[in-house]
PDB file of C-alpha atoms in Angstrom:
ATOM      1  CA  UNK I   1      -9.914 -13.599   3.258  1.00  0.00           C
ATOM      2  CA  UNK I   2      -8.658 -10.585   1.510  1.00  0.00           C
ATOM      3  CA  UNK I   3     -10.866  -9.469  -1.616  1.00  0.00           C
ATOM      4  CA  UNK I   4      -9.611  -7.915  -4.849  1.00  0.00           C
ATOM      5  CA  UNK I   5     -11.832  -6.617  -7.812  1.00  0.00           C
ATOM      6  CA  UNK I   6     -11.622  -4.139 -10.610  1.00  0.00           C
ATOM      7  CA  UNK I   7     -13.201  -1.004 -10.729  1.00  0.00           C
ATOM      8  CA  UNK I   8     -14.015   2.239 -12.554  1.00  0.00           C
ATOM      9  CA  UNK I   9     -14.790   5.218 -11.862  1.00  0.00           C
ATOM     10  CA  UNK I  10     -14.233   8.868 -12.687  1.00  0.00           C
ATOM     11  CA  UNK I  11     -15.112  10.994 -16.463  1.00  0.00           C
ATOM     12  CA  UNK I  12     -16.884   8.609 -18.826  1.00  0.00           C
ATOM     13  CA  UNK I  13     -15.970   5.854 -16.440  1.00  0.00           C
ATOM     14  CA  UNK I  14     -12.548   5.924 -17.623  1.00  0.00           C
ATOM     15  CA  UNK I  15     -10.017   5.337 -14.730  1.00  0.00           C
ATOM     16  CA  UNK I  16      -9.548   1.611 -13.728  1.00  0.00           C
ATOM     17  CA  UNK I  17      -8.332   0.615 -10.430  1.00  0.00           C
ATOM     18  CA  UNK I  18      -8.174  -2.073  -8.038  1.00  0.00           C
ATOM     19  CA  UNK I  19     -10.038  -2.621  -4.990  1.00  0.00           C
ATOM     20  CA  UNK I  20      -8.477  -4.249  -1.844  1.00  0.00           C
ATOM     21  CA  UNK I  21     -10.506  -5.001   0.718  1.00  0.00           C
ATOM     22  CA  UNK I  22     -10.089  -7.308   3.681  1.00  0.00           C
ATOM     23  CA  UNK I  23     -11.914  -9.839   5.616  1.00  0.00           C
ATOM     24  CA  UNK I  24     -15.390  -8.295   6.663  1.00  0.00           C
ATOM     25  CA  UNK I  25     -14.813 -10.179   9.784  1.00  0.00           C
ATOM     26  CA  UNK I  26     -11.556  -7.943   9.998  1.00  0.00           C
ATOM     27  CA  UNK I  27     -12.501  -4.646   9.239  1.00  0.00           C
ATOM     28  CA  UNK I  28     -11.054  -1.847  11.176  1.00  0.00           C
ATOM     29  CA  UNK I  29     -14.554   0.593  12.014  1.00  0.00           C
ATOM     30  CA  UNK I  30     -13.179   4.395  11.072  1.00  0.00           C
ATOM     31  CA  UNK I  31      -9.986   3.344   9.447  1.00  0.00           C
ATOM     32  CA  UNK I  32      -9.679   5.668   6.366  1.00  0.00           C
ATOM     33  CA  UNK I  33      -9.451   4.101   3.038  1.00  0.00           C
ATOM     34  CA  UNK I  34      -6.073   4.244   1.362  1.00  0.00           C
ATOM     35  CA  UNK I  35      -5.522   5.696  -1.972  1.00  0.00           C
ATOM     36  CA  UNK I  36      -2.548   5.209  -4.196  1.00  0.00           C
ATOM     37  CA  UNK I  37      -1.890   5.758  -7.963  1.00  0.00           C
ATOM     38  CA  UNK I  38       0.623   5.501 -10.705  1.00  0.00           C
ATOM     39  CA  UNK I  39       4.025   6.413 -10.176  1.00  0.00           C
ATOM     40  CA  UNK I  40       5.445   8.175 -13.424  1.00  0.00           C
ATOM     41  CA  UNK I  41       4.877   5.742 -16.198  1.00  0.00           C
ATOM     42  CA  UNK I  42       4.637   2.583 -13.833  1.00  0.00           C
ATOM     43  CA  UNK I  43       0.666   1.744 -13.785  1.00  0.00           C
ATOM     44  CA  UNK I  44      -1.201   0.733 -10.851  1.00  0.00           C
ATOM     45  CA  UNK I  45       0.735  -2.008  -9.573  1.00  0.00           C
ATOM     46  CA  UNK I  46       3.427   0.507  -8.394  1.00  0.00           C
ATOM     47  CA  UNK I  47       7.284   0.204  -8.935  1.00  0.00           C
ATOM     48  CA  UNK I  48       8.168  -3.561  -8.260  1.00  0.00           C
ATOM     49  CA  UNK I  49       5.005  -4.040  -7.502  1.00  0.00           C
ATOM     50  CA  UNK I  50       5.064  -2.102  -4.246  1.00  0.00           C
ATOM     51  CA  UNK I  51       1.398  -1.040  -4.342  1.00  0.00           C
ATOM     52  CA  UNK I  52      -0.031  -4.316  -4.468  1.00  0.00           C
ATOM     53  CA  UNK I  53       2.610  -5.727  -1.846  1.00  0.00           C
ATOM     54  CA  UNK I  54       1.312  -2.231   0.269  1.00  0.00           C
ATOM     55  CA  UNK I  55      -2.759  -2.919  -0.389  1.00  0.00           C
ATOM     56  CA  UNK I  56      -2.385  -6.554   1.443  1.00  0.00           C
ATOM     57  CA  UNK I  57      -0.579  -5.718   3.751  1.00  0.00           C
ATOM     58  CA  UNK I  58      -3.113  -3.230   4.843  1.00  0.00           C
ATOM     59  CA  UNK I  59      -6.053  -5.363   4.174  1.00  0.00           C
ATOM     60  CA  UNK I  60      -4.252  -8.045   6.352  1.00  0.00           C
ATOM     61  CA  UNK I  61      -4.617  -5.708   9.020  1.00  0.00           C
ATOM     62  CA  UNK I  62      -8.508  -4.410   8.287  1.00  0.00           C
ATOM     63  CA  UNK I  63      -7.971  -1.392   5.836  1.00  0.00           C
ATOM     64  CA  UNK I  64      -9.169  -1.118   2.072  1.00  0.00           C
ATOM     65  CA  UNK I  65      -7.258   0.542  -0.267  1.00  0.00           C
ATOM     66  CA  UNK I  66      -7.803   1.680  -3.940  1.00  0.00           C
ATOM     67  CA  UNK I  67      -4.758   1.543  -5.966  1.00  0.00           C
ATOM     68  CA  UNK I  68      -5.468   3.093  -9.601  1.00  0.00           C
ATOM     69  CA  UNK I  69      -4.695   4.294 -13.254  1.00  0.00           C
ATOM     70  CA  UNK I  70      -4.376   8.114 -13.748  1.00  0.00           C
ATOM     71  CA  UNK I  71      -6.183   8.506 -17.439  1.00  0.00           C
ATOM     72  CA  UNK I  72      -3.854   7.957 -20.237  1.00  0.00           C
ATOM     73  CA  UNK I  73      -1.564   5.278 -18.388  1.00  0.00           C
ATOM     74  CA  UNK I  74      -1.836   2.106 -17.445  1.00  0.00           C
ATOM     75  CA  UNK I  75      -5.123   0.635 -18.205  1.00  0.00           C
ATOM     76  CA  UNK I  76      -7.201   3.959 -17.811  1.00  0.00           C
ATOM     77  CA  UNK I  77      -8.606   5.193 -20.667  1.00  0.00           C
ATOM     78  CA  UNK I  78      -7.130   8.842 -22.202  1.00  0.00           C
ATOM     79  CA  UNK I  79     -10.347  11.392 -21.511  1.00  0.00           C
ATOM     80  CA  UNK I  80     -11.740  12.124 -24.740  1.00  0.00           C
ATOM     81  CA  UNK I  81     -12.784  15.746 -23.589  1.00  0.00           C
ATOM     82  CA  UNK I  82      -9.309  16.526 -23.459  1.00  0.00           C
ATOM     83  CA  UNK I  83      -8.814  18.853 -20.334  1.00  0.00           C
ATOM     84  CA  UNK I  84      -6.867  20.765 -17.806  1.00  0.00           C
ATOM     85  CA  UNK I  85      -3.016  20.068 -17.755  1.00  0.00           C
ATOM     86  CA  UNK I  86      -1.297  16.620 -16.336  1.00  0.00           C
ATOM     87  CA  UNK I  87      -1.073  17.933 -12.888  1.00  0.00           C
ATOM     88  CA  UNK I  88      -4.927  19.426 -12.331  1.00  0.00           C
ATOM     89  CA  UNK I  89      -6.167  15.813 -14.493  1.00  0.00           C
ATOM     90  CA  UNK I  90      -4.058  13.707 -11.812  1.00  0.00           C
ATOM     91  CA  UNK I  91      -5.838  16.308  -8.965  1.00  0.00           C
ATOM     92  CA  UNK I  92      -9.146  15.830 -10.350  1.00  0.00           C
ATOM     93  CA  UNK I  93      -8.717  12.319 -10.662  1.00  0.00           C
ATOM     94  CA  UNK I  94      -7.455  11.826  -7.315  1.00  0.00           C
ATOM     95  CA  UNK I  95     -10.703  13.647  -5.716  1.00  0.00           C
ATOM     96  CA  UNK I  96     -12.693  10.553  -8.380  1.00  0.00           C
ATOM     97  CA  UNK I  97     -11.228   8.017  -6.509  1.00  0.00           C
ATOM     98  CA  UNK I  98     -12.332   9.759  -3.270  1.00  0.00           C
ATOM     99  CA  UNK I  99     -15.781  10.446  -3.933  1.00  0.00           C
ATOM    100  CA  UNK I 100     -15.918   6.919  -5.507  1.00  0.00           C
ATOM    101  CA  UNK I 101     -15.032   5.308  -2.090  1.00  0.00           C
ATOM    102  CA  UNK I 102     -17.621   7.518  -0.599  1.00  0.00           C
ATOM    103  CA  UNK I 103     -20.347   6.590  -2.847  1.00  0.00           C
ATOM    104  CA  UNK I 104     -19.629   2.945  -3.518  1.00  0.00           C
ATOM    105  CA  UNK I 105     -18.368   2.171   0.208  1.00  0.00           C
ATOM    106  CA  UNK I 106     -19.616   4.450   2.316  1.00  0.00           C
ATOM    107  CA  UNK I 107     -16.369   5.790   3.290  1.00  0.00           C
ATOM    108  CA  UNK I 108     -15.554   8.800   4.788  1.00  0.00           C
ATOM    109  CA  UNK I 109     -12.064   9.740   5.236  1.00  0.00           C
ATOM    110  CA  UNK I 110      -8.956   8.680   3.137  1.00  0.00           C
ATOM    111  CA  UNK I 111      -5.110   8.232   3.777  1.00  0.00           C
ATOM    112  CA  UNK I 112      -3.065   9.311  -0.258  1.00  0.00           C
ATOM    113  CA  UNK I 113       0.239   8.015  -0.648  1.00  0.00           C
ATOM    114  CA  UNK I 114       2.305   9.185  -2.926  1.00  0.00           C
ATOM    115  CA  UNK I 115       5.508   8.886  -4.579  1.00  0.00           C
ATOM    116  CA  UNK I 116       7.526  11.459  -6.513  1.00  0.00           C
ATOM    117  CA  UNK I 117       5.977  12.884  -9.003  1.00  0.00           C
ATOM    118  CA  UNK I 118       2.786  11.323  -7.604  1.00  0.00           C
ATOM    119  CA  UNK I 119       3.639  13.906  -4.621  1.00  0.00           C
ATOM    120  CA  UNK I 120       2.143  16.544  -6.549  1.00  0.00           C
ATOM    121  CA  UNK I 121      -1.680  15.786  -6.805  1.00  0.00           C
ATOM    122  CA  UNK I 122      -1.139  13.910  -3.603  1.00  0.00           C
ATOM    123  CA  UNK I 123      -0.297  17.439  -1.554  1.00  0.00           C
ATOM    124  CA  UNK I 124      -2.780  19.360  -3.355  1.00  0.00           C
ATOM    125  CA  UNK I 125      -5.488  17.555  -2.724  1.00  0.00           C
ATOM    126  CA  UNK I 126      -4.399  16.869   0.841  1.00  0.00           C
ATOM    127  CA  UNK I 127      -4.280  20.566   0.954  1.00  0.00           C
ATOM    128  CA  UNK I 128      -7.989  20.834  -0.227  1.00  0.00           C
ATOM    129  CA  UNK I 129     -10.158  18.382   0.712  1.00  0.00           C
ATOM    130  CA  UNK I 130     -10.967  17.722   4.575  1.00  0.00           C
ATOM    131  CA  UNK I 131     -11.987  14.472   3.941  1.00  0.00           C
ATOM    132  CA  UNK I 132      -8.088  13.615   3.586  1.00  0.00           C
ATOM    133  CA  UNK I 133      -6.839  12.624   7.732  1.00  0.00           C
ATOM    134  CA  UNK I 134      -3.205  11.369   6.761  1.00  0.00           C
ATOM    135  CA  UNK I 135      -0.924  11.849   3.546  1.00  0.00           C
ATOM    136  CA  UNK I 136       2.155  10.003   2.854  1.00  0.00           C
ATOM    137  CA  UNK I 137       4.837  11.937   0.539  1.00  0.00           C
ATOM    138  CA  UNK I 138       7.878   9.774  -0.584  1.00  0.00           C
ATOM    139  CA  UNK I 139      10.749  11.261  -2.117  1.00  0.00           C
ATOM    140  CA  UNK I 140       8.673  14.223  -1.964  1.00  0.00           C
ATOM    141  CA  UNK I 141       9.782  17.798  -1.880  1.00  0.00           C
ATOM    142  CA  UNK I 142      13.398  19.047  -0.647  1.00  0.00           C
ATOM    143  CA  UNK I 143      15.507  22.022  -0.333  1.00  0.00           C
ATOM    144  CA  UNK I 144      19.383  22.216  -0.417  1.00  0.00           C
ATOM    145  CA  UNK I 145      20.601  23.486   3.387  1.00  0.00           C
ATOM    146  CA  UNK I 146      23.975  24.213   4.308  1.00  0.00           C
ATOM    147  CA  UNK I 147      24.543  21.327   5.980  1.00  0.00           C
ATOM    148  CA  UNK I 148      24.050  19.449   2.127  1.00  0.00           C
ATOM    149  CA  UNK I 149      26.269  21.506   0.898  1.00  0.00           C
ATOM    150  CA  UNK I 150      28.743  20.584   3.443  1.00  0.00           C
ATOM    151  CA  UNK I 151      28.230  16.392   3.230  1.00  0.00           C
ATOM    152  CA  UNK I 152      27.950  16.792  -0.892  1.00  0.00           C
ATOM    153  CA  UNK I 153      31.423  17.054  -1.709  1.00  0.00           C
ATOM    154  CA  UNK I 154      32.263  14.523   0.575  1.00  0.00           C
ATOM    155  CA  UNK I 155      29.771  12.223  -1.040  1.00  0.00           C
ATOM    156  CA  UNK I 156      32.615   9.883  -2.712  1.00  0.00           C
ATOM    157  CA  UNK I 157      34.217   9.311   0.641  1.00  0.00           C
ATOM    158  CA  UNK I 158      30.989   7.898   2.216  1.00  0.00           C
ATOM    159  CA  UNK I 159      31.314   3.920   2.935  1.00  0.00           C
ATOM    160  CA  UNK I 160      26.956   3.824   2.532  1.00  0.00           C
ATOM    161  CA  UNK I 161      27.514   5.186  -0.993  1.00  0.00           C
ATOM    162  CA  UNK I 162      29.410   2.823  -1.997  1.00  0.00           C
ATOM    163  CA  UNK I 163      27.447  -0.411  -0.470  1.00  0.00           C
ATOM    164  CA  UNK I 164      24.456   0.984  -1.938  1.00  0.00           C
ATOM    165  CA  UNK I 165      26.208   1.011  -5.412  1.00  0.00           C
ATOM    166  CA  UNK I 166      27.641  -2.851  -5.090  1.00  0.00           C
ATOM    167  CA  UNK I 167      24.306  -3.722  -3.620  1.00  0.00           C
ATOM    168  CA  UNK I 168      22.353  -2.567  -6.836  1.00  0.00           C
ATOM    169  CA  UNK I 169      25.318  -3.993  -8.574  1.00  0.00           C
ATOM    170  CA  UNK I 170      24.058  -7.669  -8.254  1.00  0.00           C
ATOM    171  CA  UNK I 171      20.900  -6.923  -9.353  1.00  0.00           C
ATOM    172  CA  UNK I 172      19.722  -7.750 -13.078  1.00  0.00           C
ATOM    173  CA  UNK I 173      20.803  -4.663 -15.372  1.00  0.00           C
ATOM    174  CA  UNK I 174      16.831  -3.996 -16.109  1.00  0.00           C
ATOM    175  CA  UNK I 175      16.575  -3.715 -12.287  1.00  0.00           C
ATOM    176  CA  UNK I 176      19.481  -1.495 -11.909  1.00  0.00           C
ATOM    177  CA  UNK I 177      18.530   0.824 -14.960  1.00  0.00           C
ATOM    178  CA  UNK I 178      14.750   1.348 -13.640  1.00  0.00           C
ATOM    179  CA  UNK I 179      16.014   1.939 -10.002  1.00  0.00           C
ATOM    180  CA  UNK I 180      19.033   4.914 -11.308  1.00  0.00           C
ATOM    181  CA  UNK I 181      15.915   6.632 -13.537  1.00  0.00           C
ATOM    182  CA  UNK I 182      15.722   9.162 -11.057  1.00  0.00           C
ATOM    183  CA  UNK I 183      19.658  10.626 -11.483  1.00  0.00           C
ATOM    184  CA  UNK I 184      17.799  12.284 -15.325  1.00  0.00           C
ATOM    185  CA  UNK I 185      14.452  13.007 -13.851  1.00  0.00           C
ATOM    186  CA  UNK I 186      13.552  16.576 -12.694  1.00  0.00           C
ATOM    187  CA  UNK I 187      10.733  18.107 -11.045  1.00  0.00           C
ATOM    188  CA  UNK I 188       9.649  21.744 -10.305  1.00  0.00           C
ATOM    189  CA  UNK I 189       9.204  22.279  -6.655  1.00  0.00           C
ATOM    190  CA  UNK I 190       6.506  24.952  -5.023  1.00  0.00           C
ATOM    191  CA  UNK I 191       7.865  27.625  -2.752  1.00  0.00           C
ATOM    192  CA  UNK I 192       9.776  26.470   0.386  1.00  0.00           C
ATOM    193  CA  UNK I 193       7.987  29.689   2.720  1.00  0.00           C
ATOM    194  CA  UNK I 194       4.369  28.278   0.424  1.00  0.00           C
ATOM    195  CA  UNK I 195       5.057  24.513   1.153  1.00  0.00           C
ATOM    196  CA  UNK I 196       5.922  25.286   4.825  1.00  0.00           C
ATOM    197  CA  UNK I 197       2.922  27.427   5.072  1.00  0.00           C
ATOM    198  CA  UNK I 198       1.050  24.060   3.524  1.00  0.00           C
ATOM    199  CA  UNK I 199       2.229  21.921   6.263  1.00  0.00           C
ATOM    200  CA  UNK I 200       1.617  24.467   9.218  1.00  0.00           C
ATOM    201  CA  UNK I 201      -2.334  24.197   7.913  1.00  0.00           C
ATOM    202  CA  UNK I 202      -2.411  20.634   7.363  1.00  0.00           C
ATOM    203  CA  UNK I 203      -1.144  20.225  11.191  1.00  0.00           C
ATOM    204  CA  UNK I 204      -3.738  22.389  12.454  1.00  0.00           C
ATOM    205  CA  UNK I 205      -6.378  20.746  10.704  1.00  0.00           C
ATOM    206  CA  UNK I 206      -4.870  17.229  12.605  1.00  0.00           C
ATOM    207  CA  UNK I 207      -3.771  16.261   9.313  1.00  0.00           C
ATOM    208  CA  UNK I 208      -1.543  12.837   9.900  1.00  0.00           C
ATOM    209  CA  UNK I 209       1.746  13.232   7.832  1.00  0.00           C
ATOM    210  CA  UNK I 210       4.533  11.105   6.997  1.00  0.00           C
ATOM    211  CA  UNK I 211       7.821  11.405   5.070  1.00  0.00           C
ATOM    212  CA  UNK I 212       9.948   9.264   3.596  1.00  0.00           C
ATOM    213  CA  UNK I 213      13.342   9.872   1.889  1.00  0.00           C
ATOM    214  CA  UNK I 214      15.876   7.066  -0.094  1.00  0.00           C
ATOM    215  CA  UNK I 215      19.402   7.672  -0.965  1.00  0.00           C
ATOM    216  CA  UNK I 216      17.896   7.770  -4.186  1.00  0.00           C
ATOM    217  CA  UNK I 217      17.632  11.379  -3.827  1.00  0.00           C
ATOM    218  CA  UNK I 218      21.092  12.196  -3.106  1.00  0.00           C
ATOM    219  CA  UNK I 219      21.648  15.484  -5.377  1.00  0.00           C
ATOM    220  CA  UNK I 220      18.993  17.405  -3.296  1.00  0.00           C
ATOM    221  CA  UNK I 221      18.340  15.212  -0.002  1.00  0.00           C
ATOM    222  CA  UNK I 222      21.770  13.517   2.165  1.00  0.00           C
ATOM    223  CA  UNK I 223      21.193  13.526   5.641  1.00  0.00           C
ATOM    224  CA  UNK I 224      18.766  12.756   8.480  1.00  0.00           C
ATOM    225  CA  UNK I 225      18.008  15.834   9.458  1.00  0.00           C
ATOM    226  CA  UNK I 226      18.174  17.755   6.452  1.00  0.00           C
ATOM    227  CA  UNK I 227      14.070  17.135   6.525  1.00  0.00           C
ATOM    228  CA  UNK I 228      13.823  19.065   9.889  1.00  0.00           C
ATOM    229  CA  UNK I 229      16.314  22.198   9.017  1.00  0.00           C
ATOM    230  CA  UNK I 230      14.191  22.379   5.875  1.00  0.00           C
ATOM    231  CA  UNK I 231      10.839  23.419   7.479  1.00  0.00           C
ATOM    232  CA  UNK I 232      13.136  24.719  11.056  1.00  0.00           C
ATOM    233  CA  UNK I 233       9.904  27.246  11.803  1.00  0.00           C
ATOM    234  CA  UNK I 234       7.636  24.608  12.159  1.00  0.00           C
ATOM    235  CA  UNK I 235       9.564  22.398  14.683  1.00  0.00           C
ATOM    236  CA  UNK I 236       8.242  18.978  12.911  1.00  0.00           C
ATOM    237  CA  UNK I 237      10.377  16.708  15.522  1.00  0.00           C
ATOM    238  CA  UNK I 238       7.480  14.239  16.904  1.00  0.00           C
ATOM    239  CA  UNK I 239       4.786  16.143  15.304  1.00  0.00           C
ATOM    240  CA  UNK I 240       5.054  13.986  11.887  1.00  0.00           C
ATOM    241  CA  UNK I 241       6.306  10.402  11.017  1.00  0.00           C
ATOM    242  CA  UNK I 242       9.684  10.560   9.275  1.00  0.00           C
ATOM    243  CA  UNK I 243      12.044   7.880   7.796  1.00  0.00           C
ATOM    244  CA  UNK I 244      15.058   8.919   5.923  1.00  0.00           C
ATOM    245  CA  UNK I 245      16.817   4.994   4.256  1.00  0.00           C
ATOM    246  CA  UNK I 246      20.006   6.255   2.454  1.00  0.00           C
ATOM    247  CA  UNK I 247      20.730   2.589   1.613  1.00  0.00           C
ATOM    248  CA  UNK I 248      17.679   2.576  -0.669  1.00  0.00           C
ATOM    249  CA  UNK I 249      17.409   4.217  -4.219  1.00  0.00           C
ATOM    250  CA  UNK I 250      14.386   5.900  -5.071  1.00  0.00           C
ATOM    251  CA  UNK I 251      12.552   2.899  -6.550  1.00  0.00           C
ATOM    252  CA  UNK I 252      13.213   0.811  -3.623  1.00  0.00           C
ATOM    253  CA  UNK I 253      14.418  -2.042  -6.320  1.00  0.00           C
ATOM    254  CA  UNK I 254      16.200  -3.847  -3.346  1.00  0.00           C
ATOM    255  CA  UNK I 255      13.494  -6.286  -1.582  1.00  0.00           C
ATOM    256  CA  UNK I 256      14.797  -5.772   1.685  1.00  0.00           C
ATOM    257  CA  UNK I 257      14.557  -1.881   1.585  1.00  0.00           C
ATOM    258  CA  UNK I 258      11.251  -2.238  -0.175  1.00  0.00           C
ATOM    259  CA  UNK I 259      10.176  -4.559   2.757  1.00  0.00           C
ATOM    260  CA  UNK I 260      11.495  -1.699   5.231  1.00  0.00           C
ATOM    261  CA  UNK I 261       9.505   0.724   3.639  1.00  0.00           C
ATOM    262  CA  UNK I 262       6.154  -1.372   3.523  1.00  0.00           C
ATOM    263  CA  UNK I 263       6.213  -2.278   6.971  1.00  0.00           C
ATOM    264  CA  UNK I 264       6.657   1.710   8.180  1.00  0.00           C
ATOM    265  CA  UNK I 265       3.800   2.710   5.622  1.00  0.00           C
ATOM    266  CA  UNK I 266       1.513  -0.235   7.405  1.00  0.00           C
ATOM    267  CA  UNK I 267       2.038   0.700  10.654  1.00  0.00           C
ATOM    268  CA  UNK I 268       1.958   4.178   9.947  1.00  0.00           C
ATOM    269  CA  UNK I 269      -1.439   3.709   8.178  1.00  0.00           C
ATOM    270  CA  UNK I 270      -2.587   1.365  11.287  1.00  0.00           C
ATOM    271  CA  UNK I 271      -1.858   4.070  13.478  1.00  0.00           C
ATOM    272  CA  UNK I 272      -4.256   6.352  11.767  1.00  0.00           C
ATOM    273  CA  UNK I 273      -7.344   4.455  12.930  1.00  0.00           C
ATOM    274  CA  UNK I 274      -9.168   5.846  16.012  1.00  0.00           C
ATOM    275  CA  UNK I 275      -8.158   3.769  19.215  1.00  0.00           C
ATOM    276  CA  UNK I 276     -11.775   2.001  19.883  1.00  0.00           C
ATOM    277  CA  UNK I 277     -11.106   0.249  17.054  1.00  0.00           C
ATOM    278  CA  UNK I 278      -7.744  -1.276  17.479  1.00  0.00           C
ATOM    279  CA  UNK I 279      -8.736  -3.001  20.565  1.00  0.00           C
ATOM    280  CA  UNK I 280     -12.484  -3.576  20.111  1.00  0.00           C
TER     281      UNK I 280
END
């Protein structure tokens, strides 16, 4: 039977998260703990509830995962000591969540998921601390190519464009508004030569990566293979998971997309526990 509980953790015991863990009888030995947090404004639960759909899931098949409130959101507490800026608080907080698995559970390594702007602290501290084995960016980082360039202006033309519009068109208006947030949302992006330099490391440290792009992100990201021209040098074809849904927008409001991209996360995730313990 799967468990749930609150927990906190972190400065003054501030941040609040939930614990998923599964069945003792079903526990995958060595499977590193997932760790997920907010997603802009959207609190713990995740965009249409997507984090707590992706925690059972996982603890159906033997992994825990923490899912929790960066301070100031959700039901975390603002840090009275006030502090470094947004991004180093979310990459502080991150590493809390971490070392709070370690010293509560006994866990060792840890899978981060992240999406968008939750990319950010979810690379950096992927970047720094070796207890991370697999990372998870969605909607992460991209880089115009020629061939965008080339499939942009013919954007209007494309017959996936414009079932993905009547698609979102017979959902509630709420729905459709949250799920088109990203078209006014901006980011700053590192370096593409830093970033590729990033991902060269993380694959020699056996670092387990996965990417994941919607047709949300269609003013930066349009084709399959735009992913693999982006970071060419480092030849990433079967070295790294990759999914690219151009039917989905970048909230994954549509159930059946947001089913899609649960089950590859799972399996993905599955995949990241050492062999003996899949058929033990």
């Amino acid at each position: 039977m799967i468990r749930e509980r609150i927990c906190s953790f972190g400065p003054e015991q501030s941040l609040m998260g939930v614990l998923t863990e599964p069945d003792p009888k079903k526990v995958l030995e060595g499977a590193p703990a997932v760790v997920v947090s907010n997603v802009g404004l959207n609190h713990h639960v995740g965009p249409y509830r997507m984090w707590v759909e992706l925690a059972r899931h996982l603890a159906a098949r033997g992994i825990t995962t923490l899912r929790f409130d960066q301070s100031g959101l959700g039901d975390s507490r603002p840090r009275r000591e006030g502090g470094p800026d947004e991004f180093a608080r979310a990459r502080e907080e991150t590493r809390a969540a971490l070392d709070y698995l370690e010293q509560k559970k006994g866990l060792r390594t840890f899978t981060l998921i992240g999406l968008c702007s939750g990319v950010d602290s979810v690379h950096s501290v992927t970047v720094q601390d070796p207890r991370v084995v697999g990372a998870a960016f969605i909607d992460g980082y991209t880089y115009r190519t020629v061939g965008y360039h080339l499939r942009f202006q013919l954007r209007y033309l494309s017959p996936r464009r414009w079932s993905r519009f009547l698609r979102k068109r017979k959902l509630p208006s709420q729905l459709r508004e949250a799920g088109e947030a990203d078209e006014v949302y901006t980011r700053e992006y590192p370096e593409q030569a830093r970033l590729t330099e990033d991902y060269a490391k993380l694959l020699e440290r056996g670092v387990n990566l996965c990417f994941v792009f919607s047709g949300g992100m269609g003013l930066s990201f349009n084709y399959e293979r735009q992913f693999y021209e982006m970071f060419s040098p480092l030849k990433l074809e079967n070295r790294v998971t990759y999914a690219f849904y151009p039917r989905a927008d970048h909230l994954f409001s549509v159930p059946e997309d947001r089913a899609e991209l649960l089950r590859k996360l799972t399996a993905w995730a599955v995949g990241l526990v050492p062999p003996k313990a899949l058929t033990g």
